[in-house]
Amino acid sequence: MKTLLSQFCHEFGSAIEPLVAPLRSFCDVLQAAEDGGVLGADAKPYVAGFQDVSHQLTVLADKVAQQQAYVLIFGPLKSGKSTLMNSISASYVSEVTALPAYPCMVYVSHAPQREFVVTRYNGDTNTFTSPASMRMQVSRDHAELADRIRAEESKGEGAVRDFDPALHFPEAIRRIDVRVPAEELKTSGAVLVDTPGLYSKMKFGYDRMTREFRNTAACAIFVVKTDNLFLEQVFDEFSQLLQLFSRIFLVVNIDSAKMDLRPDGSLSPSLEREDPVRVIEAFETLAMSASLKEAVEHGRLKIYPIDLLRAASRRLQPEENGEQTPDDFRAFLNDLTDYLNSTDYLVAFLGDSLRHGGALIDEARGLCNHTGLKRLADDAARLKAERARLVDELTVLEHLIDHDWNAAFEPLGRTLADQVDAEAARLRKSSLKGLRGSIEGWMGTDDGLKTLLDEELSPILLGYQTQLATAVEERLRAAVQTPTAGAEYGPDVERELERVRTSLAAYAGEGLVGIMPRGYAENVQLRVDVEGLPVKKTILDWILFRSRAAIRRRVLGNASNPTKSITRAEKQRRFGDDTLDFIEDEVVERLAGFFDSTRARITTQMARDFAGAVIAALEQSLRTRRTAHQKDLARVAGQLGRLEELSEGLTGLRSTLAAAAQDVAALGETYGRTDPTELATTVESELLGVKELSPQPPRALPDQKVSDPTSSPFGLNPEIEFEESDVNRGGSNGDRSAREGDA
């Protein structure tokens, strides 16, 4: 059956829902931009801020759409919070018992199938169907979170106090949704929220909870065992709860089976068992603080002594044991039901939803104007300029890689040949003189002709080549001192080299590394026509009719390989000046063209070797730079794409936020003039299974009206108009607004 409240929920959803997907999408783009290094060093706070707003907005949209009542449950560890949840829902939801130690909130609601959803600060989620798997994952996350906090501790005093998982560890768990078949929760629309304990090292979970629920219409239940009721530290944070919630239910978990020891050794029922009300009276008289007393006097705090274990057992097994809900628990449940079905709560639900939505929209709009995001245009311009530079340099690099550098170095050989021409002529003259001298000196040795050719004359020719190569090397070193390193190319290539900030001179050293003058000297095999070598005949030769050929074989040995040693006396007897002239002429004749060809060969080869090494180093450098430029271009293109996507998303988000802000403001004006008593018209239901429940809306009872504003915990007078200011304050009186402002 449709009510004014359900109509508001629909209209509120129409205003807020269009924000959810764009904001989540923008958060994803923002996170990708941060991961890609697009954003500045100051990005973490506003990235975390957007993720926080996105999360809260999603929760708010779901809460209003389903008209959910958040019932927050506080208390020390092992106080009975899980047992209380079992009792309220009349279903076993104690899968959460292993979780309160983790500093996050656990939301327990109805679902047809058992499901556990872990949501992290960065928006990532993990879904489990097994409680054991979920607890194992949370245990691992808990250990990692503890390590991160210890790491913050090691940074110095006060580091942990400033620890914020949204900034320092976005992978930390933010909330856990436990969805189990629980008909009582389904019918009522209630969501039980188990809160983190108050731990010194992980108190941020509690602090974040108080921030998130400052703008959420909800009531709180504080559970404490009688053993801890008189401990002051248990209530250290209670004043903060009083600032946050207009109604708090203090459940004192008693043990109705507890026994005390008598002096005679027998056991007797304890006071806690026999008369728990006296325990509460003692607490109110002896241990209750002034703030708690004031809350009790104003009806904002009520105390309920309940045996939660007994209540849970009876609620979970109503048919097996035939027992009814215990009176102490029924009284608590009726009061909780009455509050959540009251006009006060419905007004608070409507007003807090509007205020919370407006606050989140304002926060998101403020984040959109963060200085880091304002730099997007400048960053995009910088990246575009860098992209243009990289594209230009890549084009130049491609041209330089494809350029015919061998042709550019081709003239170098001829240039070197011309430069050493005079030196080559001098070395030639010196070598020929050396050849003549060696031949003449041969006459004074016992060496054979082969030894003369191979060991005396050939080394002179090797020396000539080495000296010539050394001269070429000197000219080459002088040539490579120029920016062109001896190459010849046009002004276009020169400009391209300048555009990529390089020159051939940078690689000249690579070219000179392999230039070793001795390596260019080649062994020269000299031969003499032994058959034509002049020899003298002695008288005996004439008498014995020896031919000159026979004499040559006798003196020189094998004509093709004259290795036979010849004594100096024999040489004097057989050889004359004509023999020496013959040997010299033979050598010189066979060296015809040797000196010119050697000069051409050495200058050309040295120029090619140098050019090849320079070109190889140049091309390797150009290809390496091309690869680096391609990677940089891909990176810049990716960053620019993210920036453009981010800028486009930011523009769209700003527009969507502006529209949503107008819609929420319009809703505030419309419902600000609504009589609160009309919100629950035509609905008849009660909460949480005490009586039969009606699914929509789950909490409103038309016969529950506040006639005396001074007796209402909200101080609301239904006889006056529902002012817009009340909506903006959450439908509560000025005292509540002041409390929230102080919080």
XYZ file of C-alpha atoms in Angstrom:
743
model
C 0.000 0.000 0.000
C 1.519 3.294 -1.068
C 2.213 5.962 1.527
C 3.639 9.445 1.493
C 6.851 8.010 2.902
C 7.132 5.439 0.111
C 6.455 8.229 -2.374
C 9.297 10.224 -0.836
C 11.600 7.203 -1.065
C 10.763 6.837 -4.748
C 11.350 10.527 -5.455
C 14.534 10.558 -3.400
C 15.794 7.551 -5.345
C 15.008 9.341 -8.611
C 17.200 12.215 -7.435
C 20.069 10.156 -6.009
C 20.203 7.008 -8.158
C 21.401 8.842 -11.324
C 24.494 9.813 -9.328
C 25.505 6.336 -8.204
C 26.745 4.827 -11.471
C 28.498 7.996 -12.806
C 30.215 8.527 -9.468
C 31.360 4.901 -9.299
C 32.567 5.093 -12.898
C 34.387 8.347 -12.183
C 36.059 6.736 -9.166
C 37.284 3.903 -11.394
C 38.673 6.384 -13.934
C 40.220 8.418 -11.123
C 41.876 5.343 -9.617
C 43.209 4.280 -13.019
C 44.585 7.791 -13.538
C 46.323 7.689 -10.168
C 47.731 4.204 -10.818
C 48.954 5.405 -14.214
C 50.860 8.300 -12.678
C 48.641 10.909 -14.325
C 47.683 12.671 -11.118
C 49.960 14.604 -8.821
C 51.361 13.654 -5.449
C 48.368 15.283 -3.734
C 45.880 12.935 -5.422
C 45.404 10.377 -2.646
C 43.155 12.503 -0.416
C 40.664 13.469 -3.113
C 40.746 10.013 -4.738
C 39.922 8.529 -1.331
C 37.334 11.272 -0.830
C 35.489 10.398 -4.042
C 35.580 6.703 -3.175
C 34.191 7.468 0.269
C 31.365 9.612 -1.130
C 30.589 6.969 -3.749
C 30.372 4.283 -1.099
C 28.185 6.342 1.228
C 25.922 7.462 -1.600
C 25.409 3.855 -2.709
C 24.584 2.809 0.846
C 22.197 5.747 1.247
C 20.426 4.996 -2.038
C 19.945 1.352 -1.052
C 18.818 2.303 2.436
C 16.135 4.714 1.223
C 15.035 2.509 -1.672
C 14.448 -0.408 0.684
C 13.270 1.834 3.553
C 15.795 0.135 5.772
C 16.140 0.868 9.470
C 19.732 0.658 10.626
C 19.986 -0.687 14.152
C 23.556 -0.184 15.363
C 24.842 -2.512 18.049
C 27.768 -1.502 20.232
C 29.566 -3.088 23.113
C 32.836 -4.656 24.280
C 34.032 -7.974 22.907
C 32.169 -11.023 24.236
C 29.393 -8.840 25.603
C 26.637 -10.716 23.739
C 26.207 -8.608 20.591
C 25.974 -11.635 18.291
C 23.512 -13.321 20.656
C 21.404 -10.159 20.593
C 21.352 -10.211 16.809
C 20.246 -13.847 16.870
C 17.457 -12.886 19.253
C 16.237 -9.869 17.279
C 16.240 -11.646 13.929
C 14.941 -14.950 15.365
C 17.539 -16.548 13.129
C 21.097 -17.768 13.572
C 23.290 -15.002 12.211
C 26.301 -15.686 14.409
C 28.551 -16.105 11.414
C 29.733 -12.664 12.435
C 31.181 -13.846 15.748
C 34.704 -14.058 14.328
C 34.577 -10.612 12.759
C 34.223 -7.794 15.346
C 37.966 -7.747 15.953
C 38.407 -6.320 12.460
C 37.802 -2.541 12.495
C 34.879 -2.497 10.102
C 31.105 -2.619 10.387
C 29.163 -5.798 9.720
C 25.708 -5.363 8.184
C 23.288 -8.233 8.766
C 20.181 -8.349 6.576
C 17.809 -10.829 4.995
C 18.461 -12.614 1.723
C 16.996 -15.823 0.272
C 20.458 -17.373 0.042
C 23.373 -17.119 2.434
C 25.963 -14.663 1.132
C 28.877 -12.684 2.513
C 30.165 -9.604 0.678
C 33.441 -7.940 1.678
C 33.771 -4.325 0.475
C 37.121 -2.529 0.543
C 37.949 1.148 0.724
C 38.983 1.191 -2.933
C 35.559 -0.124 -3.936
C 36.604 -3.697 -4.716
C 34.346 -6.475 -3.443
C 34.683 -10.194 -2.714
C 31.674 -12.471 -2.381
C 31.633 -15.701 -0.349
C 28.975 -18.329 0.231
C 30.848 -20.151 2.963
C 31.294 -18.572 6.430
C 34.594 -20.439 6.833
C 35.994 -18.994 3.578
C 34.883 -15.519 4.562
C 36.453 -15.756 8.020
C 39.705 -17.087 6.536
C 39.886 -14.124 4.142
C 39.126 -11.632 6.912
C 41.792 -13.230 9.099
C 44.400 -12.753 6.356
C 43.270 -9.183 5.810
C 43.426 -8.522 9.521
C 47.051 -9.670 9.705
C 47.997 -7.497 6.730
C 46.215 -4.491 8.216
C 48.066 -4.978 11.501
C 51.363 -5.027 9.585
C 50.472 -1.759 7.856
C 49.582 -0.112 11.146
C 52.832 -1.300 12.727
C 54.657 0.168 9.747
C 52.979 3.506 10.485
C 53.969 3.133 14.143
C 57.594 2.750 13.153
C 57.518 6.141 11.442
C 57.363 7.919 14.765
C 55.109 8.990 17.557
C 51.615 9.934 16.475
C 51.754 8.100 13.145
C 49.060 5.577 14.105
C 46.744 8.331 15.271
C 46.767 9.658 11.726
C 46.375 6.240 10.099
C 43.567 6.310 7.564
C 43.027 3.130 5.541
C 41.468 5.108 2.706
C 44.850 6.823 2.252
C 47.416 4.400 3.627
C 45.855 1.040 2.788
C 42.895 1.274 0.344
C 42.784 -2.533 0.129
C 41.590 -2.693 3.749
C 38.077 -3.965 4.430
C 35.523 -1.192 4.889
C 32.383 -3.234 5.550
C 31.099 -6.781 5.501
C 27.540 -7.576 4.457
C 26.163 -10.767 5.971
C 23.004 -11.777 4.150
C 21.161 -14.764 5.555
C 17.591 -16.100 5.446
C 15.966 -14.193 8.331
C 12.252 -13.632 7.842
C 12.006 -11.233 10.775
C 14.557 -8.924 9.133
C 12.908 -9.345 5.746
C 9.501 -8.353 7.033
C 10.734 -5.418 9.073
C 13.308 -4.056 6.655
C 15.734 -3.766 9.550
C 19.475 -4.029 9.075
C 21.514 -4.971 12.136
C 24.896 -3.278 12.182
C 27.592 -4.822 14.352
C 30.184 -2.137 15.059
C 33.910 -2.487 15.648
C 35.239 -2.519 19.150
C 37.225 0.307 20.659
C 40.804 -0.785 20.034
C 43.791 1.442 20.588
C 45.572 0.487 17.370
C 42.498 0.221 15.158
C 40.237 2.873 16.577
C 39.943 4.431 13.129
C 37.201 1.882 12.364
C 35.102 3.250 15.204
C 35.883 6.864 14.310
C 34.930 6.313 10.669
C 31.701 4.674 11.797
C 30.759 7.721 13.832
C 31.395 9.966 10.821
C 29.351 7.812 8.467
C 26.352 7.549 10.785
C 26.311 11.185 11.815
C 23.776 11.832 9.040
C 21.897 8.552 9.245
C 18.600 8.135 11.088
C 19.160 5.132 13.306
C 19.007 4.016 16.876
C 21.778 2.399 18.846
C 21.873 -0.569 21.181
C 24.717 -0.825 23.673
C 25.306 -4.329 25.057
C 27.301 -4.914 28.218
C 27.553 -7.821 30.635
C 26.768 -7.264 34.288
C 30.395 -8.124 35.102
C 31.488 -5.022 33.163
C 28.585 -2.756 34.049
C 30.467 -0.981 36.825
C 33.712 -0.501 34.871
C 34.100 3.149 33.916
C 36.248 2.429 30.852
C 33.385 0.461 29.289
C 31.441 3.721 28.973
C 34.366 5.911 27.882
C 32.930 6.393 24.399
C 29.280 6.454 25.471
C 29.032 10.240 25.443
C 29.926 10.154 21.751
C 27.042 7.757 21.131
C 24.707 10.131 22.952
C 25.757 12.865 20.545
C 25.093 10.685 17.523
C 21.814 8.972 18.370
C 18.608 10.362 19.737
C 17.601 7.019 21.210
C 19.927 4.460 22.792
C 18.902 1.132 24.267
C 21.288 -0.103 26.959
C 20.993 -3.893 27.169
C 22.570 -5.382 30.282
C 23.256 -9.014 29.444
C 22.524 -10.969 32.614
C 23.198 -14.598 33.398
C 19.952 -15.964 34.882
C 21.708 -19.220 35.771
C 24.446 -17.563 37.783
C 24.974 -18.836 41.329
C 26.755 -17.350 44.340
C 28.698 -19.239 47.002
C 27.322 -19.155 50.558
C 29.505 -19.210 53.693
C 28.570 -22.846 54.303
C 29.775 -23.838 50.843
C 26.333 -24.231 49.303
C 25.192 -22.392 46.185
C 22.362 -19.923 45.994
C 20.868 -17.927 43.122
C 22.804 -14.719 42.592
C 21.261 -11.264 42.820
C 21.702 -11.035 39.071
C 19.452 -14.079 38.724
C 16.922 -13.341 41.458
C 16.459 -9.613 41.077
C 18.365 -8.113 38.097
C 16.475 -4.849 38.555
C 18.392 -4.236 41.788
C 21.646 -4.558 39.821
C 20.423 -1.869 37.450
C 19.343 0.320 40.365
C 22.793 -0.042 41.920
C 24.377 0.940 38.621
C 22.134 4.004 38.296
C 22.824 5.024 41.899
C 26.530 4.276 42.229
C 28.219 4.138 38.827
C 26.183 6.039 36.230
C 27.824 9.188 34.908
C 26.070 12.539 34.753
C 25.647 12.359 30.962
C 23.999 8.934 31.220
C 21.699 10.131 34.009
C 20.649 13.105 31.920
C 19.951 10.840 28.929
C 17.798 8.559 31.110
C 15.872 11.521 32.533
C 15.118 12.855 29.052
C 13.993 9.477 27.785
C 16.847 9.119 25.326
C 18.398 6.179 27.179
C 16.585 3.204 28.656
C 18.153 0.225 30.386
C 17.004 -3.379 29.878
C 18.333 -6.297 31.954
C 17.981 -9.324 29.632
C 19.290 -12.869 29.604
C 20.235 -12.765 25.926
C 21.298 -16.398 25.726
C 17.908 -17.537 27.039
C 16.072 -15.105 24.760
C 17.997 -16.266 21.686
C 17.318 -19.915 22.481
C 13.584 -19.360 22.787
C 13.386 -17.160 19.704
C 15.259 -19.706 17.612
C 13.229 -22.702 18.870
C 9.670 -21.512 19.440
C 8.056 -24.727 18.252
C 10.397 -27.310 19.785
C 10.131 -26.173 23.400
C 6.812 -24.395 23.271
C 8.226 -21.470 25.185
C 7.315 -17.891 24.405
C 9.581 -14.896 24.042
C 10.869 -13.977 27.522
C 9.143 -10.959 29.054
C 12.375 -8.998 29.513
C 13.279 -9.370 25.859
C 9.680 -8.721 24.740
C 9.655 -5.428 26.638
C 12.889 -4.369 24.942
C 11.628 -5.490 21.551
C 8.334 -3.659 21.963
C 10.120 -0.406 22.843
C 12.499 -0.812 19.911
C 9.540 -1.541 17.650
C 7.560 1.409 18.945
C 10.462 3.765 18.316
C 11.137 2.548 14.786
C 7.393 2.639 14.018
C 6.992 6.117 15.449
C 6.394 9.304 13.559
C 9.518 10.664 15.178
C 11.645 8.039 13.512
C 9.920 8.434 10.144
C 10.484 12.188 10.251
C 14.093 11.602 11.208
C 14.415 9.018 8.427
C 13.125 11.497 5.849
C 15.031 14.501 7.143
C 18.299 12.661 7.701
C 18.079 11.121 4.235
C 17.706 14.563 2.691
C 20.462 16.041 4.825
C 22.793 13.095 4.233
C 22.169 13.151 0.495
C 22.686 16.903 0.342
C 25.864 16.687 2.398
C 27.292 13.964 0.166
C 26.432 15.940 -2.968
C 28.065 19.056 -1.498
C 31.121 17.034 -0.541
C 31.380 15.582 -4.048
C 30.995 19.037 -5.612
C 33.725 20.323 -3.337
C 35.987 17.464 -4.389
C 35.295 18.325 -8.042
C 36.887 21.708 -7.375
C 40.022 20.280 -5.781
C 43.138 22.078 -6.943
C 44.535 18.786 -8.214
C 41.570 18.357 -10.560
C 41.720 21.990 -11.602
C 45.174 21.254 -13.015
C 43.728 18.731 -15.465
C 43.666 21.237 -18.340
C 47.289 22.231 -17.732
C 48.323 18.600 -17.406
C 46.476 17.725 -20.614
C 48.183 20.594 -22.463
C 51.558 19.436 -21.173
C 50.892 15.851 -22.282
C 49.676 16.988 -25.695
C 52.879 18.976 -26.175
C 54.916 15.979 -25.080
C 52.965 13.732 -27.433
C 53.580 16.132 -30.357
C 57.295 16.211 -29.537
C 57.501 12.418 -29.373
C 55.622 11.995 -32.658
C 57.909 14.541 -34.334
C 61.059 12.927 -32.985
C 59.823 9.455 -33.927
C 59.395 10.660 -37.514
C 62.910 12.089 -37.476
C 64.327 8.901 -35.967
C 62.676 6.843 -38.696
C 64.200 9.116 -41.360
C 67.644 8.876 -39.814
C 67.421 5.084 -39.483
C 66.452 4.781 -43.144
C 69.129 7.227 -44.331
C 71.954 5.794 -46.537
C 74.844 6.417 -44.189
C 77.224 4.277 -46.227
C 76.866 6.732 -49.073
C 77.506 9.577 -46.638
C 80.844 8.001 -45.651
C 81.826 6.962 -49.190
C 83.950 10.091 -49.883
C 85.927 9.548 -46.686
C 88.191 6.905 -48.264
C 89.083 9.152 -51.175
C 89.679 12.067 -48.841
C 92.053 10.000 -46.729
C 93.883 8.760 -49.832
C 94.445 12.316 -50.979
C 95.579 13.397 -47.539
C 98.267 10.691 -47.287
C 99.444 10.881 -50.891
C 102.672 12.719 -50.057
C 103.328 10.478 -47.050
C 102.735 7.396 -49.211
C 105.281 8.626 -51.789
C 107.870 9.190 -49.065
C 107.256 5.761 -47.588
C 107.514 4.182 -51.039
C 110.887 5.773 -51.696
C 112.102 4.749 -48.278
C 110.889 1.196 -48.811
C 112.592 0.812 -52.186
C 115.805 2.084 -50.688
C 115.422 -0.398 -47.929
C 114.903 -3.201 -50.452
C 118.146 -2.291 -52.283
C 120.062 -2.130 -49.072
C 118.776 -5.507 -47.918
C 119.715 -7.119 -51.238
C 123.217 -5.716 -51.014
C 123.506 -6.805 -47.433
C 122.429 -10.309 -48.394
C 125.770 -10.777 -50.128
C 127.482 -10.677 -46.755
C 125.392 -13.463 -45.254
C 125.075 -17.213 -45.683
C 121.297 -16.924 -46.271
C 119.636 -18.439 -49.269
C 117.520 -16.563 -51.778
C 114.290 -17.666 -50.118
C 115.424 -16.236 -46.816
C 116.231 -12.944 -48.501
C 112.794 -12.698 -50.037
C 110.743 -13.818 -46.999
C 112.710 -12.558 -44.044
C 114.413 -9.435 -45.348
C 112.345 -7.950 -48.145
C 108.759 -8.904 -47.150
C 109.032 -7.268 -43.662
C 110.041 -4.030 -45.393
C 106.768 -4.154 -47.344
C 104.834 -4.976 -44.155
C 106.467 -1.980 -42.509
C 105.474 0.185 -45.417
C 101.822 -0.874 -45.001
C 101.831 -0.404 -41.221
C 103.364 3.062 -41.474
C 100.923 3.999 -44.185
C 97.959 2.737 -42.076
C 99.292 4.730 -39.113
C 99.369 7.857 -41.272
C 95.809 7.159 -42.402
C 94.739 6.675 -38.771
C 96.181 10.052 -37.837
C 94.239 11.735 -40.652
C 91.112 9.782 -39.630
C 91.344 10.909 -36.025
C 91.634 14.469 -37.190
C 88.645 14.059 -39.499
C 86.336 12.636 -36.796
C 86.826 15.659 -34.573
C 84.336 17.463 -36.773
C 80.560 17.229 -36.027
C 80.062 15.113 -39.142
C 82.787 12.591 -38.141
C 84.065 12.660 -41.720
C 80.671 11.944 -43.339
C 79.116 14.161 -45.964
C 75.369 14.898 -45.827
C 73.041 17.733 -46.575
C 71.524 20.408 -44.286
C 68.241 18.473 -43.938
C 70.002 15.558 -42.275
C 71.993 17.954 -40.141
C 68.768 19.578 -38.895
C 67.225 16.184 -38.163
C 70.271 15.172 -36.121
C 69.956 18.401 -34.173
C 66.212 17.796 -33.574
C 66.947 14.486 -31.890
C 69.897 16.040 -30.073
C 72.683 13.873 -31.492
C 75.607 14.005 -33.944
C 77.860 11.496 -35.662
C 80.768 12.825 -33.615
C 79.135 11.190 -30.580
C 79.783 7.780 -32.136
C 83.252 8.468 -33.624
C 84.891 6.864 -30.617
C 83.049 3.621 -31.394
C 84.435 3.779 -34.935
C 88.047 4.281 -33.836
C 88.025 1.388 -31.364
C 88.654 -1.213 -34.055
C 91.180 0.803 -36.065
C 94.543 -0.964 -35.510
C 97.170 -0.044 -38.159
C 98.960 -3.403 -37.971
C 95.728 -5.095 -38.893
C 95.794 -3.558 -42.342
C 99.283 -4.847 -43.303
C 99.143 -7.909 -45.554
C 102.036 -10.332 -46.093
C 103.567 -9.967 -49.576
C 104.983 -13.129 -51.229
C 107.982 -12.097 -53.359
C 109.362 -14.317 -56.100
C 112.407 -14.128 -58.379
C 112.802 -15.866 -61.755
C 115.583 -18.219 -60.680
C 115.957 -19.531 -64.222
C 116.995 -16.070 -65.400
C 119.231 -15.235 -62.439
C 122.772 -14.332 -63.699
C 125.486 -16.663 -62.317
C 129.232 -16.903 -63.027
C 131.020 -20.000 -64.371
C 134.285 -21.140 -62.953
C 137.090 -22.893 -64.958
C 135.927 -26.163 -63.515
C 132.381 -25.460 -64.718
C 133.764 -24.913 -68.189
C 135.860 -28.047 -68.046
C 132.931 -30.132 -66.854
C 130.618 -28.498 -69.344
C 128.191 -27.414 -66.603
C 125.283 -25.359 -67.815
C 124.162 -22.222 -66.021
C 120.892 -23.950 -65.142
C 122.868 -26.742 -63.477
C 124.967 -24.185 -61.669
C 121.792 -22.390 -60.422
C 120.379 -25.675 -59.087
C 123.712 -26.477 -57.493
C 123.957 -23.059 -55.816
C 120.311 -22.051 -55.132
C 118.490 -25.338 -54.856
C 115.011 -25.982 -56.222
C 114.092 -23.226 -58.662
C 110.509 -23.003 -57.330
C 111.661 -22.929 -53.694
C 115.268 -21.759 -53.462
C 115.790 -22.389 -49.769
C 119.396 -23.644 -49.976
C 121.904 -21.658 -47.943
C 124.671 -19.935 -49.870
C 127.956 -19.078 -48.245
C 129.391 -15.639 -48.619
C 132.352 -17.100 -50.537
C 130.050 -18.880 -52.925
C 128.081 -15.706 -53.467
C 131.274 -13.793 -54.234
C 132.352 -16.488 -56.692
C 128.989 -16.930 -58.425
C 127.159 -13.568 -58.137
C 128.063 -10.150 -59.368
C 126.436 -6.723 -59.561
C 124.344 -7.919 -62.445
C 122.863 -10.586 -60.151
C 121.925 -8.020 -57.516
C 120.467 -5.744 -60.178
C 118.468 -8.679 -61.524
C 117.034 -9.506 -58.080
C 116.169 -5.847 -57.456
C 114.544 -5.466 -60.869
C 112.557 -8.665 -60.354
C 111.280 -7.460 -56.975
C 110.487 -3.961 -58.199
C 108.787 -5.322 -61.285
C 106.624 -7.625 -59.199
C 105.773 -4.668 -56.942
C 104.486 -2.673 -59.874
C 101.153 -1.160 -58.733
C 101.659 -2.514 -55.194
C 102.198 0.849 -53.587
C 99.288 2.591 -55.290
C 96.885 -0.300 -54.747
C 97.996 -0.633 -51.143
C 97.326 3.018 -50.503
C 93.863 2.717 -52.066
C 93.133 -0.520 -50.213
C 94.206 0.718 -46.802
C 92.481 4.098 -47.004
C 89.301 2.566 -48.375
C 89.206 -0.314 -45.875
C 89.996 1.866 -42.898
C 87.327 4.364 -43.935
C 84.779 1.550 -44.362
C 85.649 -0.082 -41.059
C 85.397 3.228 -39.279
C 82.150 4.128 -41.015
C 80.661 0.671 -40.372
C 81.332 0.906 -36.648
C 79.996 4.468 -36.467
C 76.890 3.563 -38.473
C 76.254 0.474 -36.336
C 76.537 2.498 -33.123
C 74.409 5.285 -34.572
C 71.659 2.964 -35.805
C 71.641 0.989 -32.567
C 71.248 4.223 -30.639
C 68.536 5.454 -32.994
C 66.611 2.171 -32.742
C 66.947 2.151 -28.959
C 65.659 5.679 -28.814
C 62.863 4.817 -31.224
C 61.782 1.970 -28.948
C 61.968 4.239 -25.909
C 60.010 6.951 -27.750
C 57.368 4.428 -28.767
C 56.986 3.326 -25.153
C 56.902 6.939 -23.992
C 54.352 7.759 -26.666
C 52.162 4.847 -25.574
C 52.510 5.974 -21.969
C 51.722 9.596 -22.785
C 48.820 8.576 -25.015
C 47.471 6.402 -22.219
C 47.865 9.178 -19.664
C 46.318 11.701 -22.009
C 43.460 9.320 -22.715
C 42.886 8.902 -18.984
C 43.061 12.655 -18.477
C 40.593 13.295 -21.290
C 38.322 10.563 -19.950
C 38.722 12.024 -16.482
C 38.040 15.552 -17.693
C 34.992 14.403 -19.626
C 33.786 12.404 -16.625
C 34.386 15.366 -14.329
C 32.349 17.656 -16.568
C 29.505 15.159 -16.689
C 29.716 14.511 -12.953
C 29.540 18.216 -12.157
C 26.423 18.513 -14.273
C 24.842 15.453 -12.671
C 25.715 16.689 -9.176
C 24.203 20.096 -9.893
C 20.974 18.491 -11.088
C 20.877 16.162 -8.068
C 21.490 19.079 -5.703
C 18.496 20.902 -7.199
C 16.320 17.807 -6.952
C 17.253 17.171 -3.309
C 16.668 20.843 -2.458
C 13.274 20.679 -4.155
C 12.414 17.556 -2.143
C 13.403 19.396 1.029
C 11.074 22.272 0.148
C 8.210 19.929 -0.742
C 8.419 17.645 2.256
C 9.414 20.462 4.573
C 5.776 21.598 4.410
C 4.405 18.110 5.055
C 2.551 17.250 8.228
C 4.652 14.491 9.875
C 1.520 12.578 10.827
C 0.714 12.039 7.156
C 3.913 10.103 6.426
C 2.524 6.785 7.687
C -1.039 7.082 6.523
C -2.863 3.804 5.722
C -0.014 1.604 7.040
C -0.571 -0.876 9.858
C 2.449 -2.889 10.946
C 4.883 -3.512 13.739
C 8.550 -4.305 13.695
C 10.548 -7.454 14.072
C 7.954 -10.154 14.433
C 6.319 -9.174 17.687
C 3.117 -8.906 15.643
C 2.397 -9.607 11.998
C 4.412 -7.274 9.815
C 3.426 -5.414 6.688
C 6.248 -5.068 4.155
C 5.700 -1.432 3.083
C 6.509 0.720 4.848
C 7.871 -1.511 7.590
C 7.793 0.758 10.606
C 5.045 3.355 10.555
C 2.042 3.083 12.864
C -0.633 5.755 12.388
C -1.855 5.484 15.957
C 1.546 6.277 17.425
C 1.560 10.059 17.700
C 3.407 12.440 19.970
C 0.994 14.705 21.773
C 3.422 16.324 24.155
C 6.569 17.697 22.528
C 8.326 17.933 25.852
C 7.986 14.179 26.382
C 9.216 13.225 22.920
C 12.893 12.305 22.620
C 12.894 14.361 19.420
C 10.883 17.239 20.873
C 8.658 17.259 17.770
C 5.184 18.825 17.911
C 2.938 17.221 15.282
C 0.484 20.114 15.596
C 2.893 22.502 13.849
C 4.055 22.402 10.254
C 7.070 20.310 9.342
C 9.531 23.097 8.628
C 12.182 22.805 5.949
C 14.819 23.492 8.572
C 13.704 20.362 10.428
C 14.169 18.305 7.285
C 17.620 19.715 6.806
C 18.435 18.850 10.409
C 17.027 15.361 10.076
C 13.605 16.070 11.510
C 14.912 16.452 15.050
C 14.992 19.398 17.397
C 17.729 21.921 17.867
C 19.306 19.906 20.677
C 19.980 17.020 18.325
C 21.449 19.366 15.731
C 23.714 20.841 18.356
C 24.791 17.385 19.478
C 25.592 16.409 15.915
C 27.489 19.621 15.364
C 29.566 18.937 18.443
C 30.188 15.367 17.256
